[in-house]
Amino acid sequence: MTPRETFHIEILGPDEPGEDPVRQRLSVRVGSLEAAMERALGLFARARAPQRGGGPAEAVRVIDGAGTEVFRRSRFDEPA
């Protein structure tokens, strides 16, 4: 059996004063950081789709079980 770890994925909106930038949170149990990153990028792509309600998604980040940010991608990091 493969050991699994819990990662927390957060979809972030624009940084506006007095507002929480986190638009969506999801916890996943996967076997590796790479699997969590893959899941995060899929969620980020859907969050940026034109039909999605609310403000635009600006970034996604993955936080490990200890609370350390281990991956981050913003819309500015995407290839043109």
C-alpha atoms as one frame of an Amber mdcrd trajectory, in Angstrom:
protein
   0.000   0.000   0.000   1.340   3.413  -0.973   1.572   6.017   1.803  -0.753
   8.939   1.187  -0.387  12.513   2.334  -2.959  15.266   2.764  -2.520  18.432
   0.727  -4.719  21.522   0.756  -5.414  23.262  -2.551  -6.544  26.894  -2.540
  -7.848  28.852  -5.518  -7.073  32.542  -4.983  -8.810  35.624  -6.336  -7.387
  39.140  -6.613  -5.793  40.647  -3.505  -8.293  43.285  -2.408  -8.042  45.072
   0.945 -10.349  43.644   3.607 -11.305  40.614   1.518 -10.146  36.995   1.845
  -8.322  36.113  -1.385  -9.208  32.393  -1.032 -12.133  31.592  -3.368 -12.119
  27.814  -2.954 -10.401  25.276  -0.689 -10.049  21.560  -1.226  -8.188  18.900
   0.744  -6.898  15.869  -1.133  -5.122  12.677  -0.073  -2.653  11.606  -2.725
   0.533   9.604  -2.958   2.834  12.425  -4.069   3.262  16.155  -4.402   3.161
  15.759  -8.195  -0.348  14.273  -7.999  -1.484  17.182  -5.809   0.024  19.682
  -8.267  -1.754  17.983 -11.178  -5.063  18.191  -9.331  -4.434  21.843  -8.414
  -3.675  22.824 -12.015  -6.868  21.117 -13.213  -8.935  22.996 -10.636  -7.186
  26.250 -11.533  -7.996  25.786 -15.235 -11.677  25.235 -14.417 -11.743  28.200
 -12.023 -10.494  30.461 -14.822 -13.138  29.306 -17.344 -15.302  32.188 -18.641
 -18.607  30.695 -17.429 -17.485  30.551 -13.814 -19.340  32.979 -11.543 -17.632
  35.373  -9.169 -14.302  37.096  -9.580 -11.535  35.685 -11.730  -9.095  33.162
 -10.289  -5.647  34.722 -10.025  -3.582  31.877  -8.576  -3.575  28.398  -7.091
  -1.417  27.103  -4.264  -0.797  23.741  -2.635  -0.126  23.539   1.092   1.225
  20.385   2.719  -0.084  18.863   5.936   2.372  20.918   8.002   0.987  24.183
   6.614   3.895  24.973   4.290   3.185  26.262   0.787   4.864  23.777  -1.548
   3.534  24.915  -4.940   2.099  28.111  -6.385   1.093  29.114  -9.904  -0.485
  32.405 -10.933  -2.202  33.335 -14.160   0.910  35.378 -14.987   3.069  32.213
 -14.866   1.057  30.616 -17.695   2.730  30.473 -21.111   1.321  32.987 -23.620
